[in-house]
Coordinates of C-alpha atoms in Angstrom, one line a residue:
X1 CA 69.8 39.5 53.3
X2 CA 70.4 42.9 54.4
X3 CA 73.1 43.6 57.1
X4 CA 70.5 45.3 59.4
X5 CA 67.2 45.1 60.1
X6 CA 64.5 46.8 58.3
X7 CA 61.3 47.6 60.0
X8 CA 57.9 46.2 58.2
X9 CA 56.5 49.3 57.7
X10 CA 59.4 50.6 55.5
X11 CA 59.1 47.4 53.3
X12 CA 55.6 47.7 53.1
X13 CA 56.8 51.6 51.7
X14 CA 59.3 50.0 49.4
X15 CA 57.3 47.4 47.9
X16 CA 54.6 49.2 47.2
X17 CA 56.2 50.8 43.8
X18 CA 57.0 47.3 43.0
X19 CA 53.0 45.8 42.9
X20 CA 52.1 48.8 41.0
X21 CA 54.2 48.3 38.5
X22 CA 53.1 44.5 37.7
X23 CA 50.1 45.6 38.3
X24 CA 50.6 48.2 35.5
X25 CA 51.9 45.7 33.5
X26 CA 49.7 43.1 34.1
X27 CA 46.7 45.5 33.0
X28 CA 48.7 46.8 30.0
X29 CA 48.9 43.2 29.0
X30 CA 45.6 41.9 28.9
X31 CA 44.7 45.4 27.4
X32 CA 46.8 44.3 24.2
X33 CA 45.7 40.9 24.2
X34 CA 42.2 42.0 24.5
X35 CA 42.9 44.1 21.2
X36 CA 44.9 41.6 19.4
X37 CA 43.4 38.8 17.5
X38 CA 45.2 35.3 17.6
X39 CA 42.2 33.3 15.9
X40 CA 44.3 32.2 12.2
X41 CA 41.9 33.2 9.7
X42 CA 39.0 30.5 7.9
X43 CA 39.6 29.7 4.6
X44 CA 37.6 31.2 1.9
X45 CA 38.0 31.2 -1.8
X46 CA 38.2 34.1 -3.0
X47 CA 34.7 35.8 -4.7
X48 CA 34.8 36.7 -8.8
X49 CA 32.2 37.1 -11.2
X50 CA 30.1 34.3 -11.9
X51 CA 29.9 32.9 -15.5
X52 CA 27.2 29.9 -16.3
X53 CA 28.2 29.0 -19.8
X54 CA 30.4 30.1 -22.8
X55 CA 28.9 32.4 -25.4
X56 CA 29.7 30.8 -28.7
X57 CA 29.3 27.0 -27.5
X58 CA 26.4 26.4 -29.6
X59 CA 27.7 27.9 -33.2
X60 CA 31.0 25.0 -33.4
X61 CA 31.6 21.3 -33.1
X62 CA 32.1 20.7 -29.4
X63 CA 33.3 17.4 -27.8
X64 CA 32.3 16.3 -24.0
X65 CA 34.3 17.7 -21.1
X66 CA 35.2 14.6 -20.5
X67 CA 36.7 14.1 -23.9
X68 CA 39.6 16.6 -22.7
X69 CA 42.4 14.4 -22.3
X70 CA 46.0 14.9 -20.4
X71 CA 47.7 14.0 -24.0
X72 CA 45.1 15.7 -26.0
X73 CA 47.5 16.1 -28.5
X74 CA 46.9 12.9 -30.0
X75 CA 43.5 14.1 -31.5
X76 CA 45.6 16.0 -34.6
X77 CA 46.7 12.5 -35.2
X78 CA 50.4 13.2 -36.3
X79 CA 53.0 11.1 -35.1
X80 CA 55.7 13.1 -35.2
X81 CA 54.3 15.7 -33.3
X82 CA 53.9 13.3 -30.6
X83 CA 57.2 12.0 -31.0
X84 CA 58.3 15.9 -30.7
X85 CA 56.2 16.5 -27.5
X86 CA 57.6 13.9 -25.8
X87 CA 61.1 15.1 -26.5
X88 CA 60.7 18.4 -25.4
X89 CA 58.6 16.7 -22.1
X90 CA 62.1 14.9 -22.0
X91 CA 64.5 17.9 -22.6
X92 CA 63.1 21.1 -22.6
X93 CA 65.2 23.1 -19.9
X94 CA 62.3 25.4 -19.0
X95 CA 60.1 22.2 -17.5
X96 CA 63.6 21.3 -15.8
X97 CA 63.9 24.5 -13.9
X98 CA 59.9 23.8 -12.5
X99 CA 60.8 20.5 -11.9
X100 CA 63.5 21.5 -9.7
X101 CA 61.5 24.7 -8.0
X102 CA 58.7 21.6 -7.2
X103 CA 61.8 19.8 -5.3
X104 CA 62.9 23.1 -3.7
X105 CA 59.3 23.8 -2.4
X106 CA 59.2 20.2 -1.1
X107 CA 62.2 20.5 0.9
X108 CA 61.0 23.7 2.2
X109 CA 58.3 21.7 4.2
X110 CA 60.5 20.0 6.2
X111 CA 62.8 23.2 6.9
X112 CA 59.2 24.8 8.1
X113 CA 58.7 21.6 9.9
X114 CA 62.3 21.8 11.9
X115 CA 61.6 25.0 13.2
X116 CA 59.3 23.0 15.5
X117 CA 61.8 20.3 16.8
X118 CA 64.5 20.8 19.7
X119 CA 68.6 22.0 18.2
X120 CA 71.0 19.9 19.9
X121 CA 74.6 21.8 19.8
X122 CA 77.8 19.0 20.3
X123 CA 81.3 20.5 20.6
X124 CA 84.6 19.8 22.5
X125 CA 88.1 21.5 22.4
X126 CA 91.5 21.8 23.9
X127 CA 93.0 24.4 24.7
X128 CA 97.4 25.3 25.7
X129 CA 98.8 28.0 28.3
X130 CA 102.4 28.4 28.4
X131 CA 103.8 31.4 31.2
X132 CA 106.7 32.3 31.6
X133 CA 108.7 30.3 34.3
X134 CA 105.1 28.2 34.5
X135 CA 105.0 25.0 33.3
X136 CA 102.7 24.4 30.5
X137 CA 99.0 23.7 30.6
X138 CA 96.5 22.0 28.6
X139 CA 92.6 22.4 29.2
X140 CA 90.0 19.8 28.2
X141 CA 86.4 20.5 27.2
X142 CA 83.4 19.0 26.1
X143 CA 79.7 20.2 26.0
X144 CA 76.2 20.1 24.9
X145 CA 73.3 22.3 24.9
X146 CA 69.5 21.2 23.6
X147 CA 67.5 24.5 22.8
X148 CA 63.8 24.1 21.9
X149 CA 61.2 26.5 21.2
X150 CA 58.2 24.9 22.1
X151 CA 55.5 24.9 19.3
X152 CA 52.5 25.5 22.0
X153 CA 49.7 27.1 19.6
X154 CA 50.6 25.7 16.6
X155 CA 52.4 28.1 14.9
X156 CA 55.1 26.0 13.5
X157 CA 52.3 24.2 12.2
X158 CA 50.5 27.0 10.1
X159 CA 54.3 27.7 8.4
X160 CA 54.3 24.1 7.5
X161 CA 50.1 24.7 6.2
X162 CA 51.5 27.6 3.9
X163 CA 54.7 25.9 2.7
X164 CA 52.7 23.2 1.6
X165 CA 49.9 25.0 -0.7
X166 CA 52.9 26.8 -1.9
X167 CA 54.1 23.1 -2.7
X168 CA 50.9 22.7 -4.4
X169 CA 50.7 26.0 -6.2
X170 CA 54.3 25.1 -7.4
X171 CA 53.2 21.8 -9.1
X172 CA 50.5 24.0 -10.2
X173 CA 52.8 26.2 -12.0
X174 CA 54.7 22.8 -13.3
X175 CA 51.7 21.7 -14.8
X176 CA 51.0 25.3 -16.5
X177 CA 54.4 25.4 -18.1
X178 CA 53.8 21.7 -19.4
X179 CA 50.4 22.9 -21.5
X180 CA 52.6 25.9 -22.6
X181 CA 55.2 24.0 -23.6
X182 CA 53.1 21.4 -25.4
X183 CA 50.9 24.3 -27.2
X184 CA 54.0 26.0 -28.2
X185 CA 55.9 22.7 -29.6
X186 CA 52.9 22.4 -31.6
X187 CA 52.6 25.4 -33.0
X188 CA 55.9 26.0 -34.1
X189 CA 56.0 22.6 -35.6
X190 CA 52.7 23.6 -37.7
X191 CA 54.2 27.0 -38.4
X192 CA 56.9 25.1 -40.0
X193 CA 54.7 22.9 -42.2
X194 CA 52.9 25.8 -43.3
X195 CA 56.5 27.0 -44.5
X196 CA 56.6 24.0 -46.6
X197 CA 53.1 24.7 -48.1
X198 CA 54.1 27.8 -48.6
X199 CA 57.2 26.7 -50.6
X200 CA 55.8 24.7 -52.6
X201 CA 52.8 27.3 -53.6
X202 CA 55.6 29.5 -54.2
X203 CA 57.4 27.4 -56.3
X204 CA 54.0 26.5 -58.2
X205 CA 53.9 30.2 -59.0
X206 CA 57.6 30.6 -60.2
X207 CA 57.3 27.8 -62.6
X208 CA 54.3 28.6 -63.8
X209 CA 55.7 32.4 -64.2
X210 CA 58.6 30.6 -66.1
X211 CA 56.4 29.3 -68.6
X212 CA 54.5 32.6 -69.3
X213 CA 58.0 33.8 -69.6
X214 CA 58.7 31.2 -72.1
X215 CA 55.4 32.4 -74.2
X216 CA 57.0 35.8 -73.9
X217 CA 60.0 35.3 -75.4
X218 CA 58.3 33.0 -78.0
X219 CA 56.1 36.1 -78.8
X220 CA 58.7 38.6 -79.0
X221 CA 60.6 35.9 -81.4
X222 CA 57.5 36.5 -83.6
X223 CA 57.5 40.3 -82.9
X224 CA 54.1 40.0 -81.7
X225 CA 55.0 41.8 -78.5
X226 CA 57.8 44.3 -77.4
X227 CA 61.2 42.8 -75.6
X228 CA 59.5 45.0 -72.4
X229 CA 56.7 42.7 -71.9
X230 CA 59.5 40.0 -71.5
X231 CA 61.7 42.0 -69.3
X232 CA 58.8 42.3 -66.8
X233 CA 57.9 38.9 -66.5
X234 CA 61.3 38.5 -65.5
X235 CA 61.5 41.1 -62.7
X236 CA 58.2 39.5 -61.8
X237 CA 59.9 36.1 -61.6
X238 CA 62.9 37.7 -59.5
X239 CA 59.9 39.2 -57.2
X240 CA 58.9 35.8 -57.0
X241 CA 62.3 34.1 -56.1
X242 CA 63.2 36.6 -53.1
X243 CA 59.9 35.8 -52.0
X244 CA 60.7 32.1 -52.0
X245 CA 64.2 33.0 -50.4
X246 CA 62.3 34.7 -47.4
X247 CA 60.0 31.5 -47.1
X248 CA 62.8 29.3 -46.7
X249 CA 64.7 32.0 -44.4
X250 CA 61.6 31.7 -42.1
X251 CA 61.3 28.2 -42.0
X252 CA 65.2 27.3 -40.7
X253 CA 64.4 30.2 -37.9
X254 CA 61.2 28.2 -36.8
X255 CA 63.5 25.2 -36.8
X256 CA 66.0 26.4 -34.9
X257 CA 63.1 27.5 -32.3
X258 CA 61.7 24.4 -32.3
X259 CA 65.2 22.5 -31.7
X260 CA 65.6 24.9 -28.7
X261 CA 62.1 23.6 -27.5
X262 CA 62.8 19.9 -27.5
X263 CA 66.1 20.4 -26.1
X264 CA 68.6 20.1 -28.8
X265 CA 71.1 22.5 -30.1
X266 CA 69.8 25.0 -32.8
X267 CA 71.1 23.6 -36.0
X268 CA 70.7 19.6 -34.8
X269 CA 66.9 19.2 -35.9
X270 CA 65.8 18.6 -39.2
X271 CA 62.0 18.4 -39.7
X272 CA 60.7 16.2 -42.8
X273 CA 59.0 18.6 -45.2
X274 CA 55.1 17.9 -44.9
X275 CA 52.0 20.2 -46.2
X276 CA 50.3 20.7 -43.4
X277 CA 46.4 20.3 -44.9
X278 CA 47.2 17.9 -45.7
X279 CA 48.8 16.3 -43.0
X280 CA 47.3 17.6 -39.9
X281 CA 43.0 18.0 -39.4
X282 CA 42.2 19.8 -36.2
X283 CA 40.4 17.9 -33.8
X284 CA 36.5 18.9 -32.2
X285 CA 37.0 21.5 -29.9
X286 CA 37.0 20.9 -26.5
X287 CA 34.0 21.9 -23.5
X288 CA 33.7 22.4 -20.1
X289 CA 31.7 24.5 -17.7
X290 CA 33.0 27.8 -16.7
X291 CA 33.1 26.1 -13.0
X292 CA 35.4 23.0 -14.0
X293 CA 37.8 25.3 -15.5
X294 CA 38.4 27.2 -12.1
X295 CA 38.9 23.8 -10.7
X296 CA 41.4 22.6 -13.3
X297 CA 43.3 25.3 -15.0
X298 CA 46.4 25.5 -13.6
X299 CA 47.4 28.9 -13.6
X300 CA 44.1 29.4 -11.4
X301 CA 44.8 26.5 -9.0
X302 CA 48.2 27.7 -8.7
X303 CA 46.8 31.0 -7.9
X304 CA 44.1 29.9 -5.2
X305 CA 46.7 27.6 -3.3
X306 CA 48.8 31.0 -3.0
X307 CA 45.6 32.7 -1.7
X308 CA 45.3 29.7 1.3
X309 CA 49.6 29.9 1.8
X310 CA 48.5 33.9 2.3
X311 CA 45.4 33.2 5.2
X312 CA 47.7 30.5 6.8
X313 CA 50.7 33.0 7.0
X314 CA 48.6 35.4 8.5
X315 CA 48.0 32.5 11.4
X316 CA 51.0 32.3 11.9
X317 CA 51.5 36.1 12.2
X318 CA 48.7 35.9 14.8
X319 CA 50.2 32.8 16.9
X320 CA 53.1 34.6 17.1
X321 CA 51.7 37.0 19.5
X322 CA 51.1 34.7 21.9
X323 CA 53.7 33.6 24.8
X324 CA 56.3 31.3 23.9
X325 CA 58.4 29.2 25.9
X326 CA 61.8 28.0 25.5
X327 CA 63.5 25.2 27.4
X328 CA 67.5 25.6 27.2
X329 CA 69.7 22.5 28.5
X330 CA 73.3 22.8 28.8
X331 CA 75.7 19.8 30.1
X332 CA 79.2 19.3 29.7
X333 CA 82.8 18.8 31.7
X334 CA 86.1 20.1 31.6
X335 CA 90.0 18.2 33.1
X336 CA 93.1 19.4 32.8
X337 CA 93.9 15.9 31.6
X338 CA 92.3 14.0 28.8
X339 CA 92.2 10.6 31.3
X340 CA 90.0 13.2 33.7
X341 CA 87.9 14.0 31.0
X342 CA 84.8 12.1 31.7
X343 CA 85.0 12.1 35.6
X344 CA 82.7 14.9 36.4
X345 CA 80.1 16.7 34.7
X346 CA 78.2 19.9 35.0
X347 CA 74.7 20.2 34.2
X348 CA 72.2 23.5 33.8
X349 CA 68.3 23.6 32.9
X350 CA 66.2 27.0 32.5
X351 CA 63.0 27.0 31.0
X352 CA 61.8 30.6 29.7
X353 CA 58.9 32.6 28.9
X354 CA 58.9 35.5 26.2
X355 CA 55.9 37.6 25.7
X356 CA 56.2 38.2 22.0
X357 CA 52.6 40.9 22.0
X358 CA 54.6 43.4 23.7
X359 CA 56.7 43.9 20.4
X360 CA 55.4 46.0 17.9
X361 CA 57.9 44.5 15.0
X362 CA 55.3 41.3 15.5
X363 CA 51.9 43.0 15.4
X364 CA 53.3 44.9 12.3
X365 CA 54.1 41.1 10.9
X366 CA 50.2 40.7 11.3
X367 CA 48.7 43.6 9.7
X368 CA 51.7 43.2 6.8
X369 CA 50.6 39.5 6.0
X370 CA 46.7 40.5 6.5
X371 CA 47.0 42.9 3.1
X372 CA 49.0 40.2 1.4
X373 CA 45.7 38.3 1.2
X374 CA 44.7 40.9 -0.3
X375 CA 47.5 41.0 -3.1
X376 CA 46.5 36.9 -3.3
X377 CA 43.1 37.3 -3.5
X378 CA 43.6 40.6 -6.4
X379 CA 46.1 38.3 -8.2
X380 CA 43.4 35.0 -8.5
X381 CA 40.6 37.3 -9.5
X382 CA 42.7 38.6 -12.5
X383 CA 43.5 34.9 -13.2
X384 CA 40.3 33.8 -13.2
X385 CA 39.2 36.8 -15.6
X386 CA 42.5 36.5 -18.1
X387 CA 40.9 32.7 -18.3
X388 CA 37.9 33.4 -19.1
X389 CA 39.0 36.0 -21.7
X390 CA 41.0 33.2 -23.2
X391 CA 38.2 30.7 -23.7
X392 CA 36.1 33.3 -24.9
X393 CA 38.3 34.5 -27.7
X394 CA 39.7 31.2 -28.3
X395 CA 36.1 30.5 -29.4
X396 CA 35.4 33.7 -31.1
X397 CA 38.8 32.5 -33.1
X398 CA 37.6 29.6 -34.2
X399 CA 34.0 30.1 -34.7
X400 CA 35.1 33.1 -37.2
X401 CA 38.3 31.3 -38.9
X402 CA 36.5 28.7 -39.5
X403 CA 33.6 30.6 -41.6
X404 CA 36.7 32.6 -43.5
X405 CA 38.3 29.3 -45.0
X406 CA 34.7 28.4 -46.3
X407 CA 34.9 31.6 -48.1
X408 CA 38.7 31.4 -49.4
X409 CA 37.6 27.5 -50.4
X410 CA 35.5 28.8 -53.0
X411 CA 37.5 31.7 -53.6
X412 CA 40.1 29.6 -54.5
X413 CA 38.7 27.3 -56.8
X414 CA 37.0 30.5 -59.3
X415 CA 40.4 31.9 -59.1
X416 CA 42.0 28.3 -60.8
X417 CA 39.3 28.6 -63.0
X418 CA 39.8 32.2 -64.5
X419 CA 43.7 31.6 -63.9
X420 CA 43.6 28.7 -66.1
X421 CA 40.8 30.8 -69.1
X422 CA 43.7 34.0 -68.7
X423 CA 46.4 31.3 -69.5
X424 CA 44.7 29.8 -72.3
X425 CA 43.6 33.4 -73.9
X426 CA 47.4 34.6 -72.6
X427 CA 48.4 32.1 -75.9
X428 CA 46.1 33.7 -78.6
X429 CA 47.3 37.3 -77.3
X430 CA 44.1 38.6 -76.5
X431 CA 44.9 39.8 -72.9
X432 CA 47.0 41.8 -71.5
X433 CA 50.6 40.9 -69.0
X434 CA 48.7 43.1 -65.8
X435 CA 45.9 40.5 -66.2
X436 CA 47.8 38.0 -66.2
X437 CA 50.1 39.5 -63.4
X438 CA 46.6 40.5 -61.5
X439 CA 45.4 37.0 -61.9
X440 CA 48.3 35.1 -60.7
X441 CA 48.3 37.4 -57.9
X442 CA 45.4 37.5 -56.5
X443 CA 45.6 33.0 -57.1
X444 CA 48.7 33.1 -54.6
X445 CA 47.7 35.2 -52.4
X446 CA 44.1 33.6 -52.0
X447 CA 45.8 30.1 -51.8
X448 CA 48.4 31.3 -48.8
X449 CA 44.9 33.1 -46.6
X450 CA 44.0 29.5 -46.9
X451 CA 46.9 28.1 -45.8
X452 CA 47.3 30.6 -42.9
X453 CA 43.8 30.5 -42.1
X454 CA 44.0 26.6 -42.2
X455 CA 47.1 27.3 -39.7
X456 CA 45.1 29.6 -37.2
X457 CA 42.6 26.7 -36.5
X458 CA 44.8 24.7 -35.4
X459 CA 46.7 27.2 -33.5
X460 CA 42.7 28.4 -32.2
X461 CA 42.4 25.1 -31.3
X462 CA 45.4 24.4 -29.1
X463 CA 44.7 27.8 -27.6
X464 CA 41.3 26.5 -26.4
X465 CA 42.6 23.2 -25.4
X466 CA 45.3 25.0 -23.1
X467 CA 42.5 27.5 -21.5
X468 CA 40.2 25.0 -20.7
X469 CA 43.6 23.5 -18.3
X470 CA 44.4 20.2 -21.3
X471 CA 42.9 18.2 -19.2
X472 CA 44.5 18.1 -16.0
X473 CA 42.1 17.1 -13.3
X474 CA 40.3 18.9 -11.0
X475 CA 42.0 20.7 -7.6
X476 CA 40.1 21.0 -4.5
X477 CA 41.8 23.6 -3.0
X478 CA 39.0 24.4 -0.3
X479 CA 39.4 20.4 0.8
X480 CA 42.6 20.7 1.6
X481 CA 42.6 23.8 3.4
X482 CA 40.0 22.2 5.7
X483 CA 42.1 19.4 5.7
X484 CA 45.6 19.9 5.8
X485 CA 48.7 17.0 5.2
X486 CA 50.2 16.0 8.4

């Protein structure tokens, strides 16, 4: 209170500055929360084009969606590729690092969640004083203080909302890198049988080579040909072995890059030589609406849930606006003896209000996370297009390989048949070495554009099994934005 009086009318002077300015403030308020929206945004999936059916369904074998299994695998009916895929499923390090970012995600829920629940701070001390011609002092202390943000408008809630569908969209990502893994296990496992095919063609080639050699020199014993003629079917037979050298160097590097898939040190695996005709058949090719595959592709589902962690960031950005209030609770005691300790205590309670739409750093926050929805919503619409693109040429692959090894079937059986008629006329002399260099040629290479092509369907084919999302089932991401885990 003053020390003298004050007359009314000179308060009334004085506190009239004071009601404008709440009044001010008041109307400057509900100005800015007239402006501001705190409403978190409604869920929508994001709109792409439209696409009914695939255009080259109806030219190749096609199996039931439904007939897409988790371990579709299986259908090339090789068991040591199976045995391989579940090695790699074991031991590969790259599905060990999404593994662990699933657990990291997981555990960032409940941090989200604790930034909803009260902090309780425990602490005590002791503290000495010595002066000089003072006797010494010790100082005893103990405390707590309970500080809690209290989560009226659920904005604590939202974070949790978009760490969990980025939970989800991380599982998603899990389950992408398990189809890559799988598709690229099996490739390089076919990649090495068609080595082996190779190989042996190659080696087909040499020791047939040898043998025209052998008529050569036989010949040019006689004197029927020149010692050149002989001299270039050997440099044709040392073409011949380098190729065969570069075969085999190829095949140990795919080896090595398989090891590294399954988890082993380059160097440790040894694949059993196989020909991969005749080992491996690819299976029907698999189906499925355009629809189903926006529902079960991973890379897509991952994509959408990152979409609905985007709208529910931006409700958070908007709750934040609103006023917050904090309760702060402090208790504790202090003695100059430690018997004393507990005799007395203090205790303080003040509740607080903050007004969070006055600061511009948090409506920035809003329109910052609005065009991230954006960025989500740009980033699903390419990943819905790439996957279409995928199944499309996936079938355009195999529709067209599969026509070509027709063609280089029947190809290769005329070329055995004049192959065998130059051999045969190679031993009366009535041809000449290029024919018989053309011929064995053109055999070799017709055989490995078999081979390869042979290779490509079943590469085709795990390409279109991995597009369509191998079989994972469907995501409703739309469902659990409408209804959220508690």
């Amino acid at each position: 209170m003053p020390a003298f009086p004050i007359a009314p009318s000179v308060l009334a002077v004085i506190r009239a500055p004071r009601h404008a300015a709440w009044l001010a403030a008041l109307a400057g308020l509900a100005l800015l929360a007239g402006c501001a929206d705190f409403r978190p945004p409604v869920y929508q999936r994001p709109e792409t084009p439209a696409k009914a059916e695939w255009s080259r369904q109806e030219s190749i074998t096609v199996a039931p969606a439904e007939a897409v299994q988790p371990n579709w695998w299986l259908g090339f009916k090789d068991p040591y590729l199976n045995q391989l895929i579940e090695r790699a499923l074991a031991g590969n390090y790259d599905i060990k690092v999404l593994a662990a970012r699933i657990r990291v995600a997981n555990a960032q829920i409940g941090e989200a969640r604790a930034g909803g629940l009260p902090v309780i701070d425990v602490g005590a001390g002791a503290s000495f004083e010595k002066s000089t011609g003072q006797k010494s002092t010790w100082t005893y202390n103990a405390g707590a203080q309970l500080n809690w943000d209290i989560d009226i408008w659920g904005k604590v809630e939202k974070g949790v909302q978009a760490q969990t569908a980025e939970f989800r969209a991380t599982e998603a990502d899990w389950r992408a890198g398990y189809l890559t893994l799988v598709a690229n296990v099996s490739t390089t496992y076919f990649q090495i049988l068609q080595f082996d095919e190779q190989i042996e063609q190659q080696s087909r080639t040499v020791a047939r080579n040898g043998q025209i050699l052998s008529t050569y020199q036989a010949m040019y014993q006689s004197g029927l040909v020149p010692k050149i003629r002989v001299m270039q079917q050997q440099a044709e037979i040392n073409r011949l072995n380098k190729d065969l050298l570069e075969l085999r160097r190829s095949r140990d590097v795919a080896e090595n890059a398989l090891a590294t898939l399954v988890g082993v040190p380059a160097g440790n695996l040894k694949v059993p030589a196989g020909r991969l005709q005749d080992r491996v058949q690819p299976p029907a090719v698999p189906a499925g609406l355009p629809s189903q595959l926006l529902a079960r592709r991973p890379d897509v589902v991952a994509a959408e849930y990152r979409v609905l962690a985007a709208y529910n960031i931006v409700g958070q950005a908007r709750l934040a606006q609103l006023p917050s209030i904090s309760l702060t609770a402090r208790g504790g005691t202090a003695s100059f003896a430690l018997s004393d300790l507990l005799k007395s205590f203090t205790f303080g309670f003040m509740p607080s209000i903050n007004l969070p739409m006055l600061d511009p750093n948090v409506r920035a926050r809003v329109k910052t996370t609005e065009a991230q929805v954006g960025v989500a919503e740009n980033e699903y619409g390419r990943t819905v297009m790439t996957a279409f693109e995928e199944v499309e040429t996936a079938l355009v692959n195999v529709d067209a390989h599969k026509k070509q090894r027709i063609e280089l079937q029947q190809q290769v059986e005329q070329l055995r048949v004049v192959s065998a008629q130059i051999e045969a006329q190679l031993k009366e002399g009535v041809v000449s070495q290029l024919e018989v260099f053309e011929t064995e040629r053109s055999l070799l290479a017709a055989q490995l554009q078999l081979l390869a092509v042979h290779q490509q369907i079943l590469g085709d084919t795990i390409t279109l099994y991995k597009a369509l999302g191998g079989g994972w089932p469907e995501a409703d991401v739309r469902n659990t934005a409408l209804n959220p885990p508690q």
